Coordinates of C-alpha atoms in Angstrom, one line a residue:
M168 CA 8.4 -27.7 17.8
A169 CA 8.7 -24.1 17.6
F170 CA 5.4 -22.0 17.9
S171 CA 4.5 -18.9 16.2
E172 CA 4.7 -16.6 19.1
I173 CA 7.1 -13.7 20.1
D174 CA 7.1 -11.3 23.0
T175 CA 9.9 -8.5 22.6
G176 CA 9.6 -7.1 26.1
P177 CA 8.7 -3.9 27.5
L178 CA 9.4 -0.4 25.8
K179 CA 9.8 2.8 28.0
V180 CA 8.0 5.7 26.4
I181 CA 7.1 9.3 27.5
P182 CA 3.6 9.4 27.2
S183 CA 3.0 12.9 25.5
I184 CA 2.5 13.7 21.9
Y185 CA 3.8 17.3 22.5
H186 CA 7.0 16.0 24.0
Y187 CA 7.9 14.2 20.7
L188 CA 6.8 17.4 18.6
E189 CA 8.9 19.6 21.0
Q190 CA 12.0 17.5 20.0
G191 CA 11.8 18.6 16.4
L192 CA 11.2 22.2 17.5
A193 CA 14.4 22.2 19.7
R194 CA 16.4 20.6 17.0
S195 CA 15.4 22.7 14.1
P196 CA 13.3 25.9 15.1
D197 CA 14.2 27.7 12.0
E198 CA 14.0 25.1 9.5
P199 CA 10.9 24.2 7.5
A200 CA 8.4 22.1 9.4
V201 CA 5.7 22.0 6.8
I202 CA 5.7 22.9 3.1
V203 CA 2.3 23.1 1.3
M204 CA 2.7 23.3 -2.4
H205 CA -0.9 24.6 -3.3
Q206 CA -1.1 27.3 -0.5
A207 CA 0.1 30.8 -1.1
P208 CA 2.9 32.0 1.3
S209 CA 0.7 34.8 2.6
H210 CA -2.0 32.1 3.7
L211 CA -2.9 32.4 7.4
R212 CA -0.1 35.0 8.0
E213 CA -2.0 36.7 10.7
L214 CA -1.3 33.8 12.8
L215 CA 2.4 34.6 12.5
E216 CA 2.0 37.9 14.1
G217 CA 4.5 39.7 11.8
R218 CA 7.1 37.0 11.8
P219 CA 8.8 37.0 8.4
I220 CA 7.2 34.9 5.6
E221 CA 9.8 32.8 3.5
A222 CA 9.7 34.2 0.0
G223 CA 8.8 31.5 -2.6
A224 CA 6.0 30.1 -4.7
C225 CA 4.2 28.2 -1.8
L226 CA 3.8 28.3 1.8
S227 CA 6.7 27.2 3.8
W228 CA 6.5 27.4 7.7
S229 CA 9.5 26.8 10.1
Y230 CA 9.0 25.1 13.3
A231 CA 9.0 28.1 15.4
Q232 CA 6.2 29.5 13.0
L233 CA 4.1 26.3 13.2
H234 CA 4.5 26.4 16.9
H235 CA 3.4 29.7 17.3
A236 CA 0.3 29.4 15.1
A237 CA -0.6 26.3 16.8
L238 CA -0.2 27.9 20.4
Q239 CA -2.2 30.9 19.4
V240 CA -5.2 28.2 18.2
A241 CA -4.8 26.1 21.4
V242 CA -5.1 29.1 23.4
G243 CA -8.0 30.4 21.5
L244 CA -9.8 27.1 21.9
T245 CA -9.0 27.0 25.6
R246 CA -10.3 30.6 26.1
N247 CA -13.6 29.5 24.4
G248 CA -14.4 26.9 26.9
I249 CA -13.0 23.7 25.3
E250 CA -12.0 21.2 27.9
T251 CA -9.2 18.6 27.9
G252 CA -10.2 15.5 26.2
E253 CA -13.1 17.0 24.1
T254 CA -13.2 16.1 20.4
V255 CA -12.1 18.3 17.4
V256 CA -13.7 17.0 14.1
T257 CA -12.1 18.4 11.0
F258 CA -13.1 18.0 7.3
M259 CA -10.2 19.3 5.1
P260 CA -7.7 18.6 2.4
N261 CA -4.0 18.1 3.2
S262 CA -3.0 21.7 4.2
V263 CA -1.3 23.8 6.8
E264 CA -4.5 23.7 8.7
F265 CA -4.1 20.1 9.1
A266 CA -0.6 20.7 10.6
I267 CA -2.2 23.4 12.8
M268 CA -4.9 21.3 14.3
L269 CA -2.4 18.4 14.9
W270 CA -0.2 20.5 17.1
A271 CA -2.8 22.4 18.5
S272 CA -4.7 19.2 19.7
A273 CA -1.6 18.1 21.3
M274 CA -1.0 21.2 23.0
A275 CA -4.5 21.6 24.4
R276 CA -4.8 17.8 25.0
L277 CA -7.8 17.4 22.6
T278 CA -9.0 14.3 20.6
L279 CA -8.5 14.8 16.9
A280 CA -10.8 13.3 14.3
C281 CA -9.8 14.0 10.7
L282 CA -12.8 12.9 8.5
D283 CA -13.3 13.0 4.6
P284 CA -14.2 16.2 3.4
G285 CA -16.3 14.2 0.7
A286 CA -18.8 13.7 3.6
L287 CA -19.9 17.1 3.2
G288 CA -21.7 16.5 0.0
D289 CA -25.2 16.0 -0.3
A290 CA -25.2 12.2 -1.3
R291 CA -23.3 11.4 1.9
R292 CA -25.5 13.3 4.3
P293 CA -26.5 10.2 6.5
E294 CA -22.7 9.5 6.8
L295 CA -21.9 13.0 7.9
E296 CA -24.9 12.7 10.4
S297 CA -23.6 9.5 11.7
F298 CA -20.1 11.0 12.2
L299 CA -21.3 13.8 14.1
R300 CA -23.7 11.6 16.3
R301 CA -20.8 9.0 17.3
L302 CA -18.0 11.8 17.7
K303 CA -20.0 14.7 19.6
P304 CA -17.5 17.3 18.5
A305 CA -16.8 20.3 20.7
V306 CA -15.0 21.7 17.8
T307 CA -15.6 21.4 14.0
Y308 CA -13.5 22.6 11.2
V309 CA -14.4 23.0 7.5
P310 CA -12.6 24.8 4.7
F311 CA -15.5 26.5 2.8
V312 CA -18.9 28.0 3.3
G313 CA -20.7 25.2 1.7
G314 CA -19.1 22.9 4.1
A315 CA -20.2 25.0 7.0
A316 CA -23.8 24.9 5.9
A317 CA -23.7 21.2 5.4
V318 CA -22.3 20.7 8.9
D319 CA -25.1 23.2 10.4
E320 CA -27.8 21.3 8.8
A321 CA -26.6 18.0 9.8
L322 CA -26.1 19.1 13.3
L323 CA -29.9 20.3 13.3
D324 CA -30.9 17.0 11.8
S325 CA -29.0 14.7 14.1
G326 CA -30.0 16.4 17.2
I327 CA -26.7 16.5 19.0
Q328 CA -25.5 19.4 21.0
L329 CA -23.8 22.1 18.8
P330 CA -20.1 22.3 19.0
K331 CA -18.8 25.1 21.2
V332 CA -16.5 26.3 18.5
K333 CA -17.0 26.2 14.6
I334 CA -14.0 27.0 12.5
C335 CA -14.2 27.9 8.6
H336 CA -11.6 29.7 6.5
D337 CA -14.3 31.6 4.9
A338 CA -16.3 32.2 8.2
K339 CA -16.8 36.0 7.6
Q340 CA -19.6 34.9 5.1
V341 CA -21.4 32.5 7.4
T342 CA -23.1 33.1 10.8
G343 CA -21.9 31.3 13.9
W344 CA -18.5 30.3 12.7
L345 CA -14.9 31.8 13.4
T346 CA -11.9 31.9 11.1
F347 CA -8.6 30.7 12.7
E348 CA -7.3 34.5 12.9
Q349 CA -10.7 35.4 14.8
L350 CA -10.4 32.3 17.1
A351 CA -6.8 33.3 18.0
T352 CA -7.8 37.0 18.8
N353 CA -11.0 36.4 20.3
G354 CA -10.7 37.0 24.0
G355 CA -13.2 34.3 25.3
E356 CA -14.1 33.9 28.8
R357 CA -10.9 32.4 30.3
E358 CA -7.5 33.5 31.0
V359 CA -4.9 31.1 29.7
D360 CA -1.2 30.8 30.9
T361 CA 0.6 29.3 28.0
E362 CA 3.4 28.0 30.1
E363 CA 1.0 26.1 32.2
L364 CA -0.8 24.8 29.0
L365 CA 2.4 23.6 27.5
E366 CA 3.6 22.1 30.7
A367 CA 0.4 20.0 31.1
A368 CA 0.7 18.8 27.6
R369 CA 4.2 17.5 28.6
R370 CA 2.7 15.6 31.3
D371 CA -0.2 14.2 29.4
D372 CA -2.6 11.3 30.4
P373 CA -1.2 8.0 28.7
S374 CA -4.9 6.8 28.6
R375 CA -6.3 9.8 27.0
V376 CA -7.9 9.4 23.6
C377 CA -5.7 11.8 21.3
I378 CA -6.7 10.5 17.6
I379 CA -9.6 8.8 16.1
N380 CA -9.2 7.4 12.7
F381 CA -11.5 5.0 10.7
T382 CA -10.6 1.9 8.9
S383 CA -10.8 2.0 5.1
G384 CA -14.2 0.0 5.1
T385 CA -13.2 -2.7 2.5
S386 CA -16.1 -4.7 4.4
G387 CA -18.4 -1.9 3.7
I388 CA -18.7 -0.3 7.3
P389 CA -15.6 1.7 8.6
K390 CA -14.7 1.3 12.2
G391 CA -13.5 4.1 14.4
C392 CA -10.1 3.5 16.0
P393 CA -9.5 5.6 19.3
R394 CA -5.6 5.8 19.8
D395 CA -4.5 7.0 23.3
V396 CA -1.5 9.0 24.1
A397 CA 0.5 5.9 25.2
A398 CA -0.3 4.1 21.9
M399 CA 0.8 7.2 19.8
S400 CA 4.0 7.7 21.9
H401 CA 4.8 4.0 21.5
V402 CA 4.9 4.5 17.8
F403 CA 6.9 7.7 17.9
E404 CA 9.4 6.0 20.3
N405 CA 9.8 3.1 18.0
N406 CA 10.1 4.9 14.7
P407 CA 9.5 1.7 12.8
W408 CA 9.3 3.4 9.4
D409 CA 13.1 4.7 9.5
M410 CA 11.8 8.1 9.8
K411 CA 15.4 9.7 10.5
D412 CA 18.0 11.6 8.7
V413 CA 18.6 10.5 5.1
R414 CA 22.1 10.8 3.9
T415 CA 22.8 13.2 6.9
E416 CA 19.9 15.4 5.7
P417 CA 17.1 15.9 7.7
V418 CA 14.1 13.6 6.6
R419 CA 11.6 15.4 4.1
F420 CA 8.6 13.3 3.9
V421 CA 5.9 13.8 1.0
L422 CA 2.4 13.4 2.5
S423 CA 0.9 11.7 -0.5
T424 CA -2.3 10.3 1.2
T425 CA -5.3 12.0 2.6
N426 CA -5.2 13.2 6.3
F427 CA -8.1 11.2 7.3
R428 CA -6.0 8.0 7.2
V429 CA -3.8 7.1 10.0
I430 CA -0.6 7.5 7.8
A431 CA -1.1 11.1 8.1
P432 CA -0.7 11.9 11.6
Q433 CA 1.6 9.0 12.5
F434 CA 4.1 9.9 9.7
S435 CA 3.8 13.5 10.3
C436 CA 4.6 13.4 13.8
A437 CA 7.5 11.0 13.3
A438 CA 9.0 13.5 10.7
W439 CA 8.5 16.2 13.1
K440 CA 10.2 14.3 15.9
A441 CA 13.1 13.9 13.8
G442 CA 13.4 17.6 13.0
G443 CA 12.1 16.9 9.4
T444 CA 9.6 18.4 7.0
V445 CA 6.3 17.3 6.0
V446 CA 5.6 18.3 2.2
M447 CA 1.9 18.5 1.2
I448 CA 0.9 18.3 -2.6
A449 CA -2.4 19.2 -4.0
P450 CA -4.9 16.4 -4.7
S451 CA -5.1 15.1 -8.2
P452 CA -7.5 17.2 -10.4
A453 CA -9.1 13.5 -11.2
G454 CA -9.1 12.7 -7.5
G455 CA -6.8 10.1 -5.9
F456 CA -3.1 10.0 -5.9
N457 CA -1.4 13.0 -7.6
A458 CA 1.7 11.2 -9.4
T459 CA 2.8 14.3 -11.1
G460 CA 2.6 16.5 -8.1
T461 CA 4.8 13.8 -6.1
L462 CA 7.5 14.0 -8.6
D463 CA 7.0 18.1 -8.5
A464 CA 7.6 17.7 -4.7
I465 CA 10.7 15.5 -5.1
E466 CA 12.5 17.7 -7.4
K467 CA 11.5 21.0 -6.0
H468 CA 11.7 20.6 -2.2
G469 CA 14.4 17.8 -2.1
V470 CA 12.0 15.1 -0.7
T471 CA 14.0 12.2 0.9
T472 CA 11.2 9.7 2.1
L473 CA 8.2 8.3 0.1
L474 CA 5.6 5.9 1.1
L475 CA 3.7 4.3 -1.6
I476 CA 0.8 1.8 -1.6
P477 CA 1.1 -0.7 -4.7
V478 CA -1.4 1.4 -6.7
M479 CA 0.5 4.5 -6.2
L480 CA 3.8 2.9 -7.1
H481 CA 2.2 1.7 -10.3
L482 CA 0.8 5.1 -11.1
L483 CA 4.0 6.9 -10.3
L484 CA 6.2 4.7 -12.6
A485 CA 3.5 5.0 -15.3
E486 CA 3.7 8.9 -15.2
P487 CA 5.2 9.8 -18.5
S488 CA 7.9 12.0 -17.1
F489 CA 9.1 9.7 -14.4
T490 CA 12.2 8.6 -16.2
A491 CA 13.1 12.3 -16.9
R492 CA 12.8 13.4 -13.4
N493 CA 15.4 14.2 -11.0
I494 CA 14.9 11.9 -7.9
D495 CA 18.3 12.0 -6.4
S496 CA 17.0 13.3 -3.3
L497 CA 15.2 10.4 -2.3
G498 CA 16.8 7.9 0.1
A499 CA 14.0 6.0 1.5
V500 CA 11.1 4.4 -0.2
M501 CA 8.5 2.4 1.7
V502 CA 6.1 0.3 -0.1
G503 CA 3.1 -1.0 2.0
A504 CA -0.3 -0.9 3.4
D505 CA -1.1 -3.9 1.2
I506 CA 0.2 -7.4 0.2
I507 CA 3.4 -6.7 -1.8
D508 CA 4.6 -9.4 -4.1
R509 CA 8.3 -10.1 -5.3
I510 CA 7.3 -8.5 -8.6
T511 CA 6.0 -5.4 -7.2
F512 CA 9.1 -5.1 -4.6
T513 CA 11.5 -5.8 -7.4
K514 CA 10.0 -3.3 -9.5
A515 CA 10.4 -0.6 -6.6
H516 CA 13.8 -1.6 -6.1
S517 CA 14.6 -1.3 -9.7
A518 CA 13.0 2.2 -10.1
F519 CA 14.5 3.5 -6.9
N520 CA 17.8 1.7 -7.0
H521 CA 19.7 4.4 -5.1
C522 CA 17.4 4.3 -2.1
R523 CA 16.6 2.2 0.9
V524 CA 13.6 0.2 -0.2
S525 CA 11.5 -1.5 2.4
C526 CA 8.0 -2.9 3.1
A527 CA 6.0 -0.8 5.6
H528 CA 3.3 -2.6 7.3
G529 CA 0.6 -0.6 9.2
M530 CA -3.2 -0.9 9.9
T531 CA -5.4 1.8 11.4
E532 CA -5.7 -0.3 14.5
S533 CA -2.0 -1.3 15.2
G534 CA 0.8 1.1 13.8
G535 CA 4.3 0.7 14.9
T536 CA 4.6 -3.0 15.4
V537 CA 7.1 -4.2 12.9
T538 CA 10.2 -3.0 11.2
W539 CA 12.3 -3.9 8.1
P540 CA 15.5 -5.7 8.9
F541 CA 16.7 -6.6 5.5
F542 CA 18.4 -3.2 4.3
D543 CA 21.9 -4.9 4.2
K544 CA 20.8 -7.9 2.3
P545 CA 20.9 -8.4 -1.6
L546 CA 17.3 -8.4 -3.2
D547 CA 17.5 -12.1 -3.8
M548 CA 18.5 -12.8 -0.2
I549 CA 15.5 -11.4 1.2
P550 CA 12.9 -14.3 2.2
Y551 CA 9.7 -14.7 0.5
F552 CA 6.6 -16.8 1.2
R553 CA 5.0 -18.1 -2.1
D554 CA 6.5 -14.8 -3.6
I555 CA 5.0 -12.6 -0.8
C556 CA 7.3 -10.2 0.6
P557 CA 7.7 -10.1 4.4
I558 CA 6.3 -7.4 6.6
G559 CA 9.5 -7.6 8.7
K560 CA 10.2 -8.5 12.6
L561 CA 8.6 -7.1 15.6
V562 CA 9.9 -3.8 17.3
P563 CA 10.4 -3.7 21.0
G564 CA 7.4 -3.5 23.2
V565 CA 5.3 -5.7 20.8
A566 CA 4.0 -9.4 21.3
A567 CA 2.5 -11.4 18.3
R568 CA 1.2 -14.8 17.7
I569 CA -0.2 -16.8 14.9
W570 CA -3.5 -18.5 16.1
D571 CA -5.5 -21.4 14.5
H572 CA -9.1 -20.6 15.5
E573 CA -10.5 -23.8 14.4
A574 CA -7.7 -25.9 16.2
K575 CA -7.8 -23.4 19.2
R576 CA -3.9 -23.1 19.3
T577 CA -0.8 -21.4 18.3
T578 CA 0.3 -22.5 15.0
S579 CA 4.0 -23.9 14.4
R580 CA 6.5 -22.0 12.6
G581 CA 5.7 -21.9 8.7
E582 CA 2.0 -22.8 9.4
P583 CA -0.9 -20.0 8.4
G584 CA -3.2 -18.5 10.9
E585 CA -4.6 -15.3 12.3
L586 CA -1.8 -12.5 13.2
C587 CA -2.7 -11.3 16.8
F588 CA -0.9 -8.3 18.3
S589 CA -0.4 -7.3 22.0
A590 CA 1.2 -3.9 22.2
E591 CA 0.7 -0.4 23.6
S592 CA 0.4 0.8 20.1
V593 CA -2.7 -1.1 19.5
V594 CA -6.2 0.3 20.0
K595 CA -7.9 -1.1 23.1
Q596 CA -11.4 -1.3 21.3
Y597 CA -13.4 0.1 18.4
L598 CA -15.5 3.4 18.8
D599 CA -18.9 2.4 20.4
N600 CA -17.4 -0.8 21.2
V601 CA -18.2 -2.4 17.8
S602 CA -16.9 -5.9 16.9
P603 CA -15.7 -6.6 20.5
E604 CA -14.8 -10.1 19.3
S605 CA -11.7 -8.4 17.7
F606 CA -10.3 -8.0 21.3
F607 CA -9.5 -10.5 24.2
L608 CA -7.6 -11.0 27.3
E609 CA -5.1 -13.8 27.9
D610 CA -2.3 -14.5 30.1
G611 CA -2.5 -10.8 31.4
K612 CA -2.3 -9.4 27.8
R613 CA -5.0 -7.7 25.7
W614 CA -4.8 -9.1 22.3
F615 CA -6.0 -7.7 18.8
R616 CA -7.2 -9.8 16.0
T617 CA -5.7 -8.3 13.0
G618 CA -7.9 -10.5 10.5
D619 CA -4.7 -11.0 8.7
L620 CA -3.8 -14.6 7.5
S621 CA -0.2 -14.7 8.4
V622 CA 2.8 -17.0 8.7
M623 CA 5.9 -16.7 11.0
D624 CA 9.1 -18.4 9.9
A625 CA 12.0 -19.9 11.8
D626 CA 13.8 -16.4 11.9
N627 CA 10.9 -14.5 13.5
V628 CA 9.8 -12.9 10.2
I629 CA 6.3 -12.4 9.6
F630 CA 4.4 -12.7 6.4
I631 CA 0.9 -11.5 5.6
V632 CA -0.7 -13.9 2.9
G633 CA -4.2 -12.7 2.9
R634 CA -7.1 -11.7 4.9
I635 CA -9.1 -14.0 6.7
K636 CA -12.5 -12.6 5.4
D637 CA -11.3 -13.2 2.0
I638 CA -10.4 -16.9 2.3
V639 CA -11.9 -19.2 0.1
K640 CA -12.8 -22.6 1.5
R641 CA -13.0 -25.2 -1.2
A642 CA -14.1 -28.6 0.0
G643 CA -12.9 -27.5 3.5
I644 CA -9.5 -26.4 2.2
P645 CA -8.7 -22.7 3.0
I646 CA -7.3 -20.7 -0.1
A647 CA -5.7 -17.6 0.3
P648 CA -6.6 -15.3 -2.6
A649 CA -3.2 -13.4 -2.6
A650 CA -1.2 -16.5 -3.7
L651 CA -3.5 -17.2 -6.5
E652 CA -3.5 -13.4 -7.5
I653 CA 0.4 -13.2 -7.6
C654 CA 0.4 -16.4 -9.6
I655 CA -2.1 -15.5 -12.2
K656 CA -1.0 -11.8 -12.6
A657 CA 2.9 -13.3 -13.2
Y658 CA 1.4 -15.7 -15.9
T659 CA -1.1 -13.1 -17.7
D660 CA 0.5 -9.9 -17.0
E661 CA -2.7 -8.6 -16.0
E662 CA -4.0 -7.4 -12.4
T663 CA -6.0 -10.0 -10.8
C664 CA -8.6 -10.2 -8.0
V665 CA -9.5 -13.6 -6.8
I666 CA -12.9 -13.9 -4.9
A667 CA -15.2 -16.7 -3.5
T668 CA -18.0 -18.0 -5.5
P669 CA -20.6 -20.4 -4.1
H670 CA -20.7 -24.2 -5.2
P671 CA -23.4 -26.6 -4.1
Q672 CA -21.0 -29.4 -3.1
L673 CA -17.7 -27.8 -2.5
G674 CA -19.1 -24.9 -0.5
Q675 CA -16.9 -22.3 -2.3
E676 CA -14.6 -22.0 -5.3
P677 CA -12.0 -19.3 -6.2
F678 CA -13.0 -17.3 -9.2
A679 CA -10.5 -15.1 -10.8
I680 CA -11.1 -11.6 -12.3
L681 CA -8.6 -10.0 -14.6
K682 CA -8.5 -6.2 -15.2
A683 CA -8.4 -7.0 -18.8
R684 CA -8.8 -9.8 -21.2
S685 CA -5.5 -11.8 -21.5
S686 CA -4.0 -13.4 -24.5
K687 CA -4.2 -16.6 -22.4
S688 CA -7.4 -18.5 -22.4
E689 CA -9.5 -19.2 -19.4
E690 CA -8.5 -22.8 -19.8
D691 CA -4.8 -21.9 -20.0
I692 CA -5.4 -20.1 -16.8
K693 CA -7.1 -22.9 -15.1
T694 CA -4.4 -25.3 -16.1
H695 CA -1.5 -23.2 -14.9
V696 CA -3.2 -22.7 -11.4
V697 CA -3.5 -26.5 -11.1
T698 CA 0.0 -27.0 -12.2
M699 CA 1.4 -24.4 -9.7
F700 CA -0.9 -25.4 -6.7
G701 CA -2.6 -28.6 -7.2
R702 CA -6.3 -29.6 -8.0
D703 CA -7.3 -28.5 -4.6
Y704 CA -6.9 -25.0 -5.7
S705 CA -8.9 -25.2 -9.0
L706 CA -10.6 -22.1 -10.4
A707 CA -14.2 -22.0 -11.0
G708 CA -13.7 -19.6 -13.7
V709 CA -11.9 -16.6 -15.2
A710 CA -13.5 -13.3 -16.5
S711 CA -12.3 -9.8 -17.1
L712 CA -13.8 -6.5 -15.6
E713 CA -15.4 -5.9 -19.1
D714 CA -17.4 -9.2 -18.7
L715 CA -18.7 -7.9 -15.4
G716 CA -19.6 -4.5 -17.0
L717 CA -16.9 -2.6 -15.2
Q718 CA -14.1 -0.2 -16.4
D719 CA -11.8 -0.6 -13.5
F720 CA -11.8 -2.3 -9.9
P721 CA -13.9 -0.7 -7.5
L722 CA -11.7 0.6 -4.9
N723 CA -12.0 2.6 -1.7
S724 CA -10.3 6.0 -0.8
T725 CA -7.1 4.0 0.0
A726 CA -7.1 2.5 -3.4
K727 CA -7.9 -1.2 -1.9
I728 CA -10.3 -3.3 -4.0
L729 CA -13.6 -3.6 -2.6
K730 CA -14.2 -7.3 -3.0
F731 CA -17.8 -7.3 -1.8
E732 CA -18.7 -5.1 -4.7
L733 CA -17.0 -7.3 -7.2
Q734 CA -18.8 -10.4 -5.6
Q735 CA -22.2 -8.8 -6.5
K736 CA -21.2 -8.1 -10.1
L737 CA -19.8 -11.6 -10.6
E738 CA -23.2 -13.2 -9.3
E739 CA -25.1 -11.1 -11.9
F740 CA -22.5 -12.1 -14.5
R741 CA -22.7 -15.8 -13.9
K742 CA -26.6 -15.7 -13.6
V743 CA -26.9 -14.3 -17.2
S744 CA -24.0 -16.7 -18.5
K745 CA -26.2 -19.5 -17.4
H746 CA -29.1 -18.5 -19.5

């Protein structure tokens, strides 16, 4: 009997973030490294020291320009006493400042933590203080005066040592803060040899923490994920997301997610390693994903590569002008960061039928572990598990197994269990060592428990079929909500979320919440589920968001449903329904 465990063997990497950035610089020094559609061409021109600015409607910097600007900032930080390994905390929207800080942190060998600028608001002051207390930044960056005031107040309230350097775009209006231009021209107390600085960056410490990202917090408490140099280098060496030339053209990747999510540094650096361009769009006026801006970026700047989580895909296809847009430049579309069903994947294939379409797996803790091996297969030849798309196969340098915690054994092929990874690209522990039970040592390997309910088939293909924490145990039988959600959505044509509700005898039962009331009755839906899955999967009930007093599913910043909030609303609804 074959067990659900694979080890693809070692992968040789050069542990240096700057080494991989330098590859793009060497390949395409005069080609655009970053285009920011909502920033003026003259923005931060002082950092370019007279280098010509490309004429156009928005900021566009070449590799040579980005490298020069970032080097000035890295030198300025070093002159002002910032030491290797210290932490830079930023609160910024997607902008050229993000690109500068990512490059400068690699050059000066600093730890970069990009945080949600929304944390600067009054309502989130405890969260801001918690971030500052936990990260203890030596450098902090904010884009506006109000943010500087919020950070100053939070620093005083939290009682931590003040950062050595505080940077603000509008710093001339606030005491104790510097602009990027002032930082670059401020002599400081040290002499810095730029060649020595860059040579040290090429010989970086593999165990140095270079990036800290926070999980999306679907459980309510985001966890800090420190990634070391070896981990990020492993991701860039593997290039699991197909970040390479598209139809012989250098990759142009549109950064459609916020920079405080791990997608931003990983995909940006992967694009720069390939000599490509990172295109940044303005946030949506209503907040969240900017579908119109994404389509503008594709048309105006020849975007070749697009990453979409399911909600982004639906919003993009629903944009009124979508069918009239010229998207011929696109050559690669990745759909991922959530469970992808056959309907969603087919819809993506149909909308982008001239592209390489794939599922892209990735989580904050373990980027760069699997890749999509089905580009040469027709859509109907791709394997599915109960209409759930695969995430792909392991890349070199990764071990994985599917573990049954109750039986304390590796599962057989086709049998569900928790997906565990062992790889250089996986975080070693969470910030402050929270949730230590998520990591364990065995057979000389350090393993990470992903929390994903997964299946591995006979061909080494891996599927994620749900989250362990979301599993509904009805009379001791584990039920993965994702399978029911896909089934009900196909039957009712309504977005569906299935959560657990308590039952005195059975323990738990699955309850279906539909985005809108369906033409199918509650009894119709219950009967359909029993027909498809059997009586062990029987629903406790069906309700719409309107029944729960909601207009839309509660989402976090990455558009994932906050199920714990739905459960609270469902409990209130069921209490009222009983009376």
